Coordinates of C-alpha atoms and ligand atoms in Angstrom, one line a residue:
Chain A
M1 CA -0.2 0.1 0.0
V2 CA 1.5 3.1 -1.1
E3 CA 0.9 6.5 0.9
P4 CA -1.2 9.1 -0.8
A5 CA 1.6 11.4 -1.5
E6 CA -0.5 14.8 -0.2
R7 CA 2.7 16.8 0.6
T8 CA 3.5 16.5 -3.1
S9 CA 0.3 17.0 -4.7
A10 CA -0.2 20.4 -2.3
L11 CA 3.1 21.8 -4.1
Q12 CA 1.9 20.9 -7.2
G13 CA -1.4 22.4 -7.0
C14 CA 0.1 25.4 -5.7
L15 CA 2.4 26.3 -8.1
A16 CA -0.4 25.0 -10.5
D17 CA -2.0 28.3 -8.9
L18 CA 0.7 30.6 -9.1
L19 CA 1.2 29.6 -12.6
L20 CA -2.2 29.5 -14.3
D21 CA -4.6 31.8 -12.1
Q22 CA -4.7 35.1 -13.1
D23 CA -4.0 36.9 -9.7
G24 CA -1.6 34.2 -9.1
H25 CA 1.6 36.5 -10.0
S26 CA 0.2 39.6 -7.7
L27 CA -0.8 37.1 -4.6
F28 CA 2.4 34.9 -4.7
G29 CA 4.4 38.2 -5.5
A30 CA 3.0 39.9 -2.7
D31 CA 3.6 37.2 -0.2
P32 CA 4.8 33.5 -1.5
A33 CA 4.4 32.5 2.2
A34 CA 1.1 33.4 2.8
F35 CA 0.4 32.2 -0.5
G36 CA 1.5 28.2 0.4
A37 CA -0.2 28.9 3.9
A38 CA -3.6 29.3 2.0
R39 CA -3.4 26.1 0.1
Q40 CA -2.1 24.3 3.7
L41 CA 1.6 24.0 2.9
H42 CA 3.9 22.6 5.4
M43 CA 5.9 26.1 7.1
E44 CA 9.1 24.8 5.7
D45 CA 7.6 24.5 2.4
Q46 CA 6.4 28.2 2.7
A47 CA 9.5 29.4 3.2
A48 CA 11.2 27.3 0.4
L49 CA 8.7 29.2 -1.7
A50 CA 9.8 32.3 -0.5
H51 CA 13.1 31.4 -0.9
Y52 CA 12.5 30.7 -4.5
K53 CA 10.0 33.4 -5.1
S54 CA 11.3 34.7 -8.3
R55 CA 12.6 31.7 -9.9
L56 CA 9.1 30.1 -9.4
L57 CA 7.7 33.5 -10.9
T58 CA 10.1 32.8 -13.5
Y59 CA 7.9 29.4 -14.4
R60 CA 5.2 31.6 -14.8
S61 CA 6.5 33.7 -17.8
L62 CA 7.8 30.1 -18.7
V63 CA 4.4 28.7 -19.4
R64 CA 3.4 32.2 -21.0
S65 CA 6.0 32.4 -23.7
A66 CA 5.3 28.5 -24.3
L67 CA 2.1 29.8 -25.9
E68 CA 4.0 32.3 -27.7
D69 CA 4.2 30.4 -30.7
P70 CA 1.8 28.1 -31.2
L71 CA -1.2 30.3 -30.8
P72 CA 0.0 33.0 -33.1
D73 CA 1.3 30.6 -35.6
C74 CA -2.8 29.0 -35.7
F75 CA -4.7 32.4 -34.9
P76 CA -2.5 34.8 -36.7
F77 CA -5.1 37.5 -37.2
T78 CA -6.7 37.2 -33.9
H79 CA -3.5 37.4 -32.5
A80 CA -2.7 40.7 -35.0
L81 CA -5.5 42.2 -33.7
L82 CA -5.1 41.8 -30.2
E83 CA -1.9 42.4 -30.2
K84 CA -2.7 45.9 -31.7
A85 CA -5.2 46.6 -28.8
G86 CA -2.7 45.9 -26.3
Q87 CA -4.8 42.9 -25.1
W88 CA -2.9 39.5 -26.6
A89 CA -1.3 38.9 -23.0
A90 CA -4.9 39.8 -21.1
C91 CA -6.5 36.9 -23.5
V92 CA -3.4 34.5 -22.9
D93 CA -4.0 35.0 -19.3
A94 CA -7.5 34.7 -19.1
F95 CA -7.1 31.6 -21.3
L96 CA -4.6 29.6 -18.9
G97 CA -6.8 31.0 -15.9
S98 CA -9.8 29.1 -17.5
R99 CA -7.5 26.0 -17.2
S100 CA -9.2 24.9 -20.5
I101 CA -5.9 23.0 -21.6
Q102 CA -6.4 19.9 -20.7
S103 CA -5.3 17.3 -23.1
S104 CA -1.6 16.3 -23.0
Y105 CA -1.4 16.5 -26.7
Y106 CA 0.1 20.1 -27.3
R107 CA -1.6 20.6 -30.4
D108 CA -5.3 20.4 -28.9
V109 CA -4.4 23.7 -27.4
N110 CA -5.7 25.5 -30.3
P111 CA -9.3 23.9 -30.1
A112 CA -9.3 24.5 -26.4
F113 CA -8.5 27.9 -27.2
V114 CA -11.4 28.2 -29.5
A115 CA -13.7 26.3 -27.6
W116 CA -12.7 29.1 -24.3
L117 CA -13.7 31.8 -26.3
A118 CA -17.2 30.3 -27.1
Q119 CA -17.8 29.4 -23.4
S120 CA -16.4 32.5 -22.3
G121 CA -17.2 35.2 -24.5
W122 CA -13.9 36.8 -24.1
G123 CA -13.9 39.8 -25.8
Q124 CA -16.7 39.9 -27.9
D125 CA -18.4 42.5 -26.5
R126 CA -15.5 44.8 -28.0
W127 CA -15.0 42.3 -30.9
P128 CA -18.1 40.7 -31.7
F129 CA -16.6 38.6 -34.7
L130 CA -13.6 37.4 -32.6
L131 CA -15.0 33.8 -31.9
Q132 CA -16.0 33.3 -35.6
L133 CA -12.5 34.8 -36.8
A134 CA -10.7 32.3 -34.1
H135 CA -13.2 29.7 -35.4
Y136 CA -12.2 29.9 -39.0
E137 CA -8.5 30.2 -38.3
Y138 CA -8.6 27.0 -36.3
I139 CA -10.5 25.2 -39.3
E140 CA -7.6 25.8 -41.7
V141 CA -5.1 24.1 -39.2
E142 CA -7.5 21.2 -38.3
I143 CA -7.9 20.7 -42.2
L144 CA -4.3 20.7 -43.1
R145 CA -3.5 18.0 -40.3
W146 CA -6.8 16.2 -40.4
P147 CA -6.3 12.2 -40.9
D148 CA -6.0 10.7 -44.2
E149 CA -8.5 8.2 -45.2
A150 CA -8.1 4.9 -47.1
P151 CA -9.2 5.3 -50.5
Q152 CA -12.8 5.0 -51.3
V153 CA -13.5 2.0 -53.8
D154 CA -16.4 1.7 -56.1
L155 CA -17.3 5.6 -56.7
G156 CA -18.9 7.4 -59.6
A157 CA -17.4 10.4 -61.0
L158 CA -20.5 11.9 -62.3
P159 CA -23.4 13.2 -59.8
K160 CA -27.1 12.2 -60.3
A161 CA -30.2 12.7 -58.9
D162 CA -30.5 9.5 -57.2
L163 CA -27.0 8.9 -56.0
Y164 CA -25.2 9.9 -52.7
V165 CA -22.1 12.2 -52.3
V166 CA -19.3 10.9 -50.4
F167 CA -17.1 13.9 -49.5
D168 CA -13.7 14.3 -48.3
G169 CA -13.3 13.9 -44.9
T170 CA -11.8 17.3 -44.4
V171 CA -15.1 18.9 -45.6
R172 CA -15.9 21.7 -43.7
N173 CA -19.5 23.4 -44.5
L174 CA -18.9 26.4 -42.6
A175 CA -21.6 29.5 -41.7
Y176 CA -20.7 32.9 -40.3
A177 CA -21.8 36.2 -39.8
Y178 CA -18.8 37.6 -40.6
A179 CA -16.8 37.8 -43.7
V180 CA -13.9 35.8 -42.1
Q181 CA -12.2 34.8 -45.3
D182 CA -11.1 38.2 -45.8
A183 CA -9.4 39.1 -42.6
S184 CA -5.9 39.6 -43.0
G185 CA -2.7 40.9 -40.8
G186 CA -3.3 44.1 -41.6
N187 CA -7.0 44.3 -41.6
P188 CA -7.6 41.4 -39.0
E189 CA -11.2 42.9 -38.4
P190 CA -14.0 41.0 -40.8
D191 CA -16.8 42.9 -41.9
A192 CA -20.2 42.0 -41.1
G193 CA -22.4 39.8 -43.2
E194 CA -23.5 36.7 -44.3
T195 CA -20.8 34.2 -44.8
Y196 CA -20.9 30.5 -46.4
L197 CA -17.9 28.8 -47.2
L198 CA -17.2 25.0 -47.8
A199 CA -13.6 24.0 -46.8
Y200 CA -11.2 21.3 -47.4
R201 CA -8.1 20.0 -48.1
D202 CA -7.3 19.5 -52.1
G203 CA -5.4 16.9 -53.8
A204 CA -2.2 18.9 -53.3
G205 CA -2.6 18.8 -49.4
D206 CA -3.1 22.6 -49.6
F207 CA -6.3 24.4 -47.7
Q208 CA -9.0 25.5 -49.8
A209 CA -12.1 27.7 -48.9
S210 CA -15.2 28.2 -51.7
T211 CA -17.6 30.6 -50.9
L212 CA -21.1 29.6 -51.4
S213 CA -24.3 31.1 -51.7
P214 CA -26.9 30.4 -48.8
H215 CA -29.2 27.9 -51.1
A216 CA -25.7 25.9 -52.1
S217 CA -24.8 26.0 -48.2
A218 CA -28.2 24.3 -47.2
F219 CA -27.9 21.8 -50.0
L220 CA -24.6 20.9 -49.2
A221 CA -25.7 20.3 -45.9
R222 CA -28.2 18.2 -47.0
C223 CA -26.1 16.0 -49.1
L224 CA -23.5 15.9 -45.9
E225 CA -26.2 14.5 -43.7
G226 CA -27.0 11.8 -46.1
E227 CA -29.8 13.0 -48.4
R228 CA -29.5 11.7 -52.1
V229 CA -29.0 14.6 -54.6
G230 CA -32.2 15.1 -56.0
E231 CA -33.9 14.8 -52.5
A232 CA -31.9 17.7 -51.4
A233 CA -32.3 19.8 -54.2
R234 CA -36.1 19.3 -54.6
A235 CA -36.7 19.8 -50.7
L236 CA -34.9 23.3 -51.4
G237 CA -36.6 23.9 -54.6
L238 CA -33.2 24.1 -56.1
P239 CA -32.9 23.3 -60.2
L240 CA -31.3 19.9 -60.0
E241 CA -28.9 20.8 -62.9
D242 CA -27.8 23.6 -60.5
G243 CA -26.8 21.1 -57.6
L244 CA -25.6 18.6 -60.2
E245 CA -22.8 21.6 -61.5
L246 CA -21.9 22.4 -58.0
L247 CA -21.2 18.9 -57.0
W248 CA -19.1 18.3 -60.2
S249 CA -16.8 21.2 -59.6
L250 CA -16.6 20.2 -56.2
H251 CA -15.7 16.5 -57.6
A252 CA -13.2 18.4 -59.8
K253 CA -11.4 19.8 -56.3
G254 CA -11.2 17.2 -54.7
A255 CA -13.5 18.1 -52.1
V256 CA -16.0 15.4 -53.3
L257 CA -14.4 12.1 -53.8
G258 CA -17.5 10.4 -56.2
F259 CA -20.9 9.7 -56.2
R260 CA -22.4 6.4 -55.0
Chain B
M1 CA 25.6 -4.8 -15.8
T2 CA 22.0 -3.9 -17.6
P3 CA 19.7 -2.7 -15.6
S4 CA 16.4 -5.4 -15.9
G5 CA 14.3 -3.5 -18.5
T6 CA 16.8 -2.2 -20.5
P7 CA 17.7 -3.6 -23.7
S8 CA 21.5 -4.2 -24.3
G9 CA 23.2 -4.1 -28.2
T10 CA 20.8 -1.9 -29.8
P11 CA 21.8 -0.6 -33.0
F12 CA 21.6 3.1 -31.7
S13 CA 24.6 4.7 -31.4
G14 CA 26.6 8.1 -32.7
V15 CA 24.7 11.5 -32.8
G16 CA 21.4 11.8 -33.9
V17 CA 19.0 15.1 -34.5
G18 CA 15.5 15.6 -33.4
L19 CA 13.2 15.6 -36.4
R20 CA 11.6 18.9 -36.7
R21 CA 9.0 20.4 -38.5
P22 CA 11.0 22.8 -40.7
H23 CA 12.7 20.2 -41.9
L24 CA 10.3 17.8 -42.9
A25 CA 10.0 17.9 -46.9
Q26 CA 13.6 18.7 -47.3
V27 CA 14.3 15.2 -45.2
A28 CA 11.5 13.3 -46.8
A29 CA 13.0 14.0 -50.2
L30 CA 16.4 12.8 -49.7
K31 CA 17.6 9.3 -50.8
A32 CA 19.2 7.9 -47.3
S33 CA 18.9 9.3 -43.9
P34 CA 21.4 12.0 -43.0
V35 CA 21.5 10.9 -39.7
P36 CA 22.3 7.8 -37.6
F37 CA 18.6 8.0 -36.1
W38 CA 16.1 10.6 -35.6
E39 CA 14.2 11.0 -32.3
I40 CA 10.6 12.1 -32.5
A41 CA 7.7 12.9 -30.0
P42 CA 5.1 10.4 -30.6
E43 CA 2.0 12.5 -29.7
N44 CA 2.5 15.0 -32.3
V45 CA 2.6 12.6 -35.2
V46 CA -0.3 9.8 -34.0
G47 CA -3.9 11.0 -35.0
Q48 CA -2.7 13.2 -37.5
G49 CA -2.6 13.4 -41.8
G50 CA -1.7 16.0 -44.4
T51 CA 1.1 16.5 -46.2
R52 CA 3.5 17.2 -43.3
H53 CA 2.4 13.9 -41.7
R54 CA 3.3 11.8 -44.4
Q55 CA 6.4 13.4 -44.8
V56 CA 7.1 12.1 -41.6
M57 CA 5.6 8.5 -42.5
Q58 CA 8.2 8.5 -45.0
I59 CA 11.2 9.3 -43.0
L60 CA 9.6 6.9 -40.2
E61 CA 9.8 4.4 -42.5
R62 CA 13.3 4.6 -44.3
D63 CA 15.2 6.1 -41.1
P64 CA 16.3 4.5 -37.6
V65 CA 13.7 6.9 -34.6
L66 CA 14.1 7.0 -31.1
T67 CA 10.9 8.0 -29.1
H68 CA 10.5 11.2 -26.9
G69 CA 7.6 12.0 -24.7
L70 CA 6.9 15.6 -23.7
S71 CA 3.5 15.0 -22.1
M72 CA 2.8 12.2 -19.6
S73 CA 3.5 14.2 -16.7
M74 CA 5.2 11.6 -15.2
G75 CA 5.9 12.9 -11.5
G76 CA 2.4 14.5 -11.9
F77 CA -1.4 12.8 -10.6
D78 CA -3.4 13.2 -13.3
A79 CA -4.4 9.9 -14.9
W80 CA -3.3 9.3 -18.2
E81 CA -5.9 8.8 -20.9
R82 CA -6.8 5.4 -22.5
D83 CA -6.4 6.6 -26.0
V84 CA -3.3 8.5 -25.2
L85 CA -2.1 5.3 -24.3
D86 CA -3.0 3.3 -27.1
N87 CA -1.8 5.6 -29.4
L88 CA 1.5 6.0 -27.7
R89 CA 1.8 2.0 -27.8
G90 CA 0.6 1.5 -31.4
F91 CA 3.3 4.3 -32.3
L92 CA 6.3 2.5 -30.5
K93 CA 5.3 -0.6 -32.1
A94 CA 5.0 0.3 -35.7
T95 CA 8.4 2.5 -35.1
Q96 CA 10.3 -0.1 -33.4
S97 CA 11.8 2.6 -31.1
P98 CA 13.8 0.4 -28.6
W99 CA 12.6 2.3 -25.7
H100 CA 10.8 5.2 -24.7
S101 CA 11.9 8.0 -22.8
E102 CA 9.6 10.8 -20.7
H103 CA 10.8 13.6 -17.9
L104 CA 10.9 13.2 -14.3
C105 CA 8.8 16.2 -13.8
W106 CA 5.3 16.9 -13.7
S107 CA 3.0 19.6 -16.1
S108 CA -0.2 18.8 -15.3
F109 CA -2.2 19.0 -12.1
G110 CA -6.1 18.9 -11.7
G111 CA -6.6 18.1 -15.0
A112 CA -4.9 21.4 -16.2
N113 CA -2.2 20.9 -18.8
T114 CA 0.7 23.8 -18.4
H115 CA 2.9 22.3 -21.0
E116 CA 5.7 23.0 -18.5
L117 CA 8.2 20.7 -17.3
L118 CA 8.1 21.3 -13.6
P119 CA 10.1 20.3 -11.1
M120 CA 9.5 17.7 -8.5
P121 CA 9.6 18.3 -4.7
F122 CA 13.1 16.5 -3.6
T123 CA 11.3 14.5 -1.1
R124 CA 10.9 10.8 0.3
E125 CA 7.2 11.0 -0.7
A126 CA 8.2 12.2 -4.1
V127 CA 10.7 9.8 -4.9
Q128 CA 8.2 7.2 -3.8
H129 CA 5.3 8.5 -5.9
S130 CA 7.6 8.9 -9.1
I131 CA 8.5 5.3 -8.8
L132 CA 5.0 4.2 -8.6
R133 CA 4.3 5.8 -11.2
T134 CA 7.2 5.0 -13.4
R135 CA 5.8 1.5 -12.7
Q136 CA 2.3 2.3 -13.6
L137 CA 3.9 3.8 -17.4
Q138 CA 6.3 0.9 -17.9
A139 CA 3.9 -1.5 -17.3
E140 CA 1.7 0.1 -20.1
L141 CA 4.3 0.2 -22.3
P142 CA 5.3 -2.7 -25.0
V143 CA 9.0 -1.1 -25.1
P144 CA 11.6 -0.2 -22.2
F145 CA 11.1 3.2 -20.3
L146 CA 13.5 6.0 -19.6
F147 CA 13.6 8.7 -17.8
E148 CA 14.9 11.5 -18.3
N149 CA 16.5 14.5 -15.6
V150 CA 15.4 18.0 -16.7
S151 CA 16.4 21.2 -16.1
Y152 CA 14.7 22.8 -12.6
Y153 CA 15.1 26.7 -11.9
A154 CA 13.9 26.5 -8.5
E155 CA 13.2 23.6 -5.8
L156 CA 9.5 22.9 -5.4
G157 CA 8.7 23.0 -1.2
A158 CA 11.3 22.0 1.2
A159 CA 14.3 19.7 0.0
E160 CA 14.8 16.6 1.9
M161 CA 17.9 15.5 -0.4
S162 CA 19.8 16.8 -3.4
E163 CA 18.2 16.6 -6.9
K164 CA 21.1 14.0 -7.1
Q165 CA 19.9 11.5 -4.7
F166 CA 16.3 12.0 -5.5
L167 CA 17.1 11.0 -9.2
A168 CA 19.0 8.5 -8.2
E169 CA 16.5 6.6 -5.7
V170 CA 14.1 6.8 -8.3
L171 CA 16.0 5.4 -11.0
E172 CA 17.4 2.6 -8.5
G173 CA 13.5 2.2 -7.4
A174 CA 12.1 2.2 -10.2
D175 CA 14.8 0.0 -11.8
C176 CA 14.6 1.8 -15.1
G177 CA 17.0 3.5 -17.6
W178 CA 18.2 7.0 -17.8
L179 CA 18.1 9.3 -20.6
L180 CA 20.9 11.6 -19.3
D181 CA 20.5 15.2 -20.6
I182 CA 24.0 16.2 -20.4
N183 CA 22.6 20.2 -21.2
N184 CA 20.4 19.7 -17.9
V185 CA 23.2 18.7 -15.8
Y186 CA 25.0 21.7 -16.9
V187 CA 22.4 24.3 -16.7
N188 CA 21.4 23.1 -13.1
S189 CA 24.9 23.2 -12.4
R190 CA 25.2 27.1 -13.4
N191 CA 21.9 27.6 -11.5
H192 CA 22.6 26.0 -8.5
S193 CA 26.2 26.4 -8.4
F194 CA 27.6 22.7 -8.6
D195 CA 30.4 21.1 -10.1
A196 CA 28.9 18.9 -13.0
K197 CA 31.4 16.6 -13.1
E198 CA 31.2 15.9 -9.3
W199 CA 27.6 15.2 -9.8
L200 CA 27.6 12.8 -12.5
E201 CA 30.3 11.2 -10.7
G202 CA 28.4 9.8 -8.2
M203 CA 25.6 8.8 -10.4
P204 CA 24.4 5.2 -11.5
L205 CA 25.9 5.7 -15.5
H206 CA 25.4 1.7 -15.6
R207 CA 21.8 2.9 -16.4
V208 CA 22.2 5.3 -19.0
Q209 CA 21.1 4.0 -22.7
Q210 CA 20.4 7.7 -24.2
L211 CA 22.1 11.5 -24.1
H212 CA 20.6 14.2 -24.8
I213 CA 22.8 17.2 -26.0
A214 CA 21.4 20.8 -26.4
G215 CA 22.1 24.6 -26.3
H216 CA 20.7 27.0 -23.7
A217 CA 20.6 30.7 -23.0
W218 CA 21.4 33.2 -20.2
F219 CA 18.6 35.3 -19.1
E220 CA 20.4 38.6 -17.5
E221 CA 16.6 40.1 -15.8
D222 CA 16.3 36.4 -14.3
Q223 CA 19.9 36.1 -13.5
L224 CA 19.4 32.0 -14.9
V225 CA 20.7 29.9 -17.5
I226 CA 17.3 28.5 -19.2
D227 CA 17.3 25.4 -21.1
T228 CA 15.7 26.9 -24.4
H229 CA 17.1 24.4 -27.0
G230 CA 17.7 27.4 -29.0
A231 CA 21.2 27.8 -29.8
P232 CA 24.1 25.9 -30.8
V233 CA 25.5 23.5 -28.1
I234 CA 28.6 25.3 -26.0
D235 CA 31.9 23.9 -25.8
P236 CA 31.7 23.2 -22.4
V237 CA 28.8 21.1 -22.8
I238 CA 30.7 19.3 -25.6
E239 CA 33.1 18.4 -23.3
L240 CA 31.0 17.3 -20.6
M241 CA 29.5 14.8 -23.2
Q242 CA 32.9 13.7 -23.9
W243 CA 34.2 13.6 -19.8
V244 CA 31.1 11.1 -19.6
L245 CA 31.2 8.9 -22.5
P246 CA 34.0 7.0 -21.5
R247 CA 33.0 6.5 -17.9
I248 CA 29.3 5.3 -19.0
G249 CA 31.7 3.1 -21.3
R250 CA 29.6 2.3 -24.2
A251 CA 28.5 3.8 -27.2
V252 CA 25.3 5.2 -26.4
P253 CA 23.6 7.0 -28.7
V254 CA 23.4 11.2 -28.5
L255 CA 21.1 13.3 -29.6
L256 CA 21.0 17.0 -30.6
E257 CA 17.8 18.6 -29.5
R258 CA 16.9 22.0 -31.6
D259 CA 13.7 23.2 -30.6
N260 CA 13.5 27.1 -30.9
D261 CA 15.2 29.7 -33.5
I262 CA 15.6 26.2 -35.6
P263 CA 18.4 26.9 -38.3
A264 CA 18.7 25.6 -41.7
L265 CA 19.0 21.6 -42.0
E266 CA 22.5 22.0 -43.3
E267 CA 23.3 24.3 -40.4
L268 CA 22.1 21.5 -38.1
L269 CA 23.7 18.5 -40.0
A270 CA 26.8 20.4 -39.6
E271 CA 26.3 20.7 -35.8
R272 CA 25.6 17.4 -35.6
A273 CA 29.0 16.6 -37.6
A274 CA 30.6 18.1 -35.1
L275 CA 29.2 16.6 -31.8
Q276 CA 29.8 13.1 -33.9
K277 CA 33.8 13.9 -34.1
A278 CA 34.0 14.6 -30.4
Y279 CA 31.8 11.4 -29.6
D280 CA 34.0 9.4 -31.7
V281 CA 37.2 11.0 -29.7
A282 CA 35.7 10.5 -26.5
L283 CA 35.2 6.6 -27.0
D284 CA 38.4 6.0 -29.2
P285 CA 40.0 4.1 -26.5
L286 CA 43.7 5.5 -27.6
S287 CA 42.5 9.0 -26.6
V288 CA 40.4 8.1 -23.2
S289 CA 42.5 9.1 -20.3
G290 CA 39.7 8.4 -17.9
P291 CA 38.5 4.7 -17.1
G292 CA 38.6 3.2 -20.5
S293 CA 36.0 0.8 -22.3
G294 CA 35.7 -1.7 -19.5
G295 CA 31.8 -0.9 -19.4
S296 CA 31.5 0.2 -15.6
S297 CA 30.7 3.4 -14.3
R298 CA 32.9 5.2 -11.5
G299 CA 31.3 5.0 -7.9
Ligands
FE2_301 FE1 16.4 16.7 -23.0

C-alpha cells in the first residue's frame, strides 16, 4: 500500500495556482509564504516558496512564452488584432486562468482556445466577430492536419439525382456572420455579413475555401447529412442542374470524392 | 551490468537529431538518412494526416527512430487517458523504437495542463510517488522506459535531499533506464552552483541508455540559464559529453535537441557532424585517459 502523496500533491497544486491563476502573480509576488499557507503547505515548504520566489515566478513566464509561438501560428489574425489593441497578453492570461488546456497533446491547445472563447465570451463585447475569426483560423489548421482516409472504391465520377455524395473527410460546411475569409494581418477585423464557405484539403494537400450562396450551403448540408442529390435539391426548391453542377465542380477540386 | 528492463546491443549509437517540422519536406526528399537516427515525439504524429504527416511517415519508414515523449506528466497525479496510452503503444510498435523516454517532472495538475516541465519536490514522498508512476507507465508500454533528468530553476518545497540523490533513488527504485540530458546537468550546475562532473561521478551511469545534448541561454533579468534548445551546443557541454561517455563505457546514442530558432537543415547537420567527431574522439580508447572501455561506471 502506497501512502497518498499529500505533500507532493499540495506543492504541485500550489505551483499550478501560481502559474495559471490570473491573480497568481500578484498574490504570490506579494507574499509567497502566505500563498503557500492558504494552500495548506507545511511551514518549511512555505519558507522554500519565499526563498525561490523570483525563480518560481520565472516558471509563470515560461508557461506563457510556451504559448507565444503555437497560438499566433494558428491564430495569426486574432493575434494581430489583440496585439495591436494591447490585449493579447490579457487574453492568454484569461485563457490559462480558465484551465481549459486539459489534453496532454500540445496540438489540442488550439481547439481548446476556440472552445474557451465560445464558452467565456472573452473580448466579444468589443469584437463580436472574435470567436468566428478564431474558429475559421483554427479550421484551416485542423483541415491541414486531418487524418488521411483509406481510398474509397466503387465511386462514380458523375453526380446523379438518385446517388449519394461521398465527401472528403476534411470538408467543413461553414456559416459565419462575418466575412472571416477576408481577414488579414493588416486588416484583421472582418466585415459583418452572412458568409458561407466550404473548406477542405485539396489533392495537393493545400487548404481551400470556396464561397457558397446560402442555397448552395443548405444543399450541401443536406448532402452531407446523407440525402440523395435529387432529394436535397427538391427539398430546397433548387434546380437539380445547379446542384449537379456544383457537385461536379467540387469533385474536380477534390472536396467530393465521388458518388454512390 | 544492464539494468533489467533495458535493452542491450541496440544498433543505436552516434549522434542523432530531433526531427523538426521545418525540415520535414527536405528530409523526406533525401534518398537516405543524413543522420544515424532521429528522435520524435509520438504525440506530435499520432492521429494526424496531410502533407507534413505523410513526410514524417516516409522518414519513419526509411530511417531509424527513437521516441521521446513530452506529455505524460510522470511525476504528476492526473490519470493517463486510455486513448493516449493506446496511441503511444501503437506508435512504439510501428516505429520499433527500442525504448521510450519521458521527463521526470510534472506538467498537469487537477486536469489542467501547463505543458511546462515542472520540478518535483526533492522529498522521500516524491521519490516513492515517482517510482510508482514510472512503474505504472512501464507496465503500459511494449518497450523499456527511460526517464530524463530535467533543468529545474527552483526547488519545489523544502528539499530533504539533493536533486542527485532524488534521481538516483527513483532510478534504482523504479529499476529503469536513464536518458541523461547532459545540457540539463550543465544548466542546473550553473543555476544551483555545483560542479557538473562531481555531480555525475556518483550517479548510476550503468543505467544510461541515451544522452541528450542541446543549447541554452543566459537571461540577465532572471539571472538564470534557461534550457531553451534555441542555440548551438556550447563547448563546455560538449566537453562534459566527452567526459561522461568513457565513464558510461558504452557507445550510447546522443541526441541533439533543437526546438527554437531552428536553423536550416544543413546548419544543424553540420553541428551534428562536429558533435559526432567529438563523440568518436571520446570513445576512442587510445584518446581516453579515463576509466577506459571496461563498461562499468565510476563510483
Ligand atoms: Fe532533453
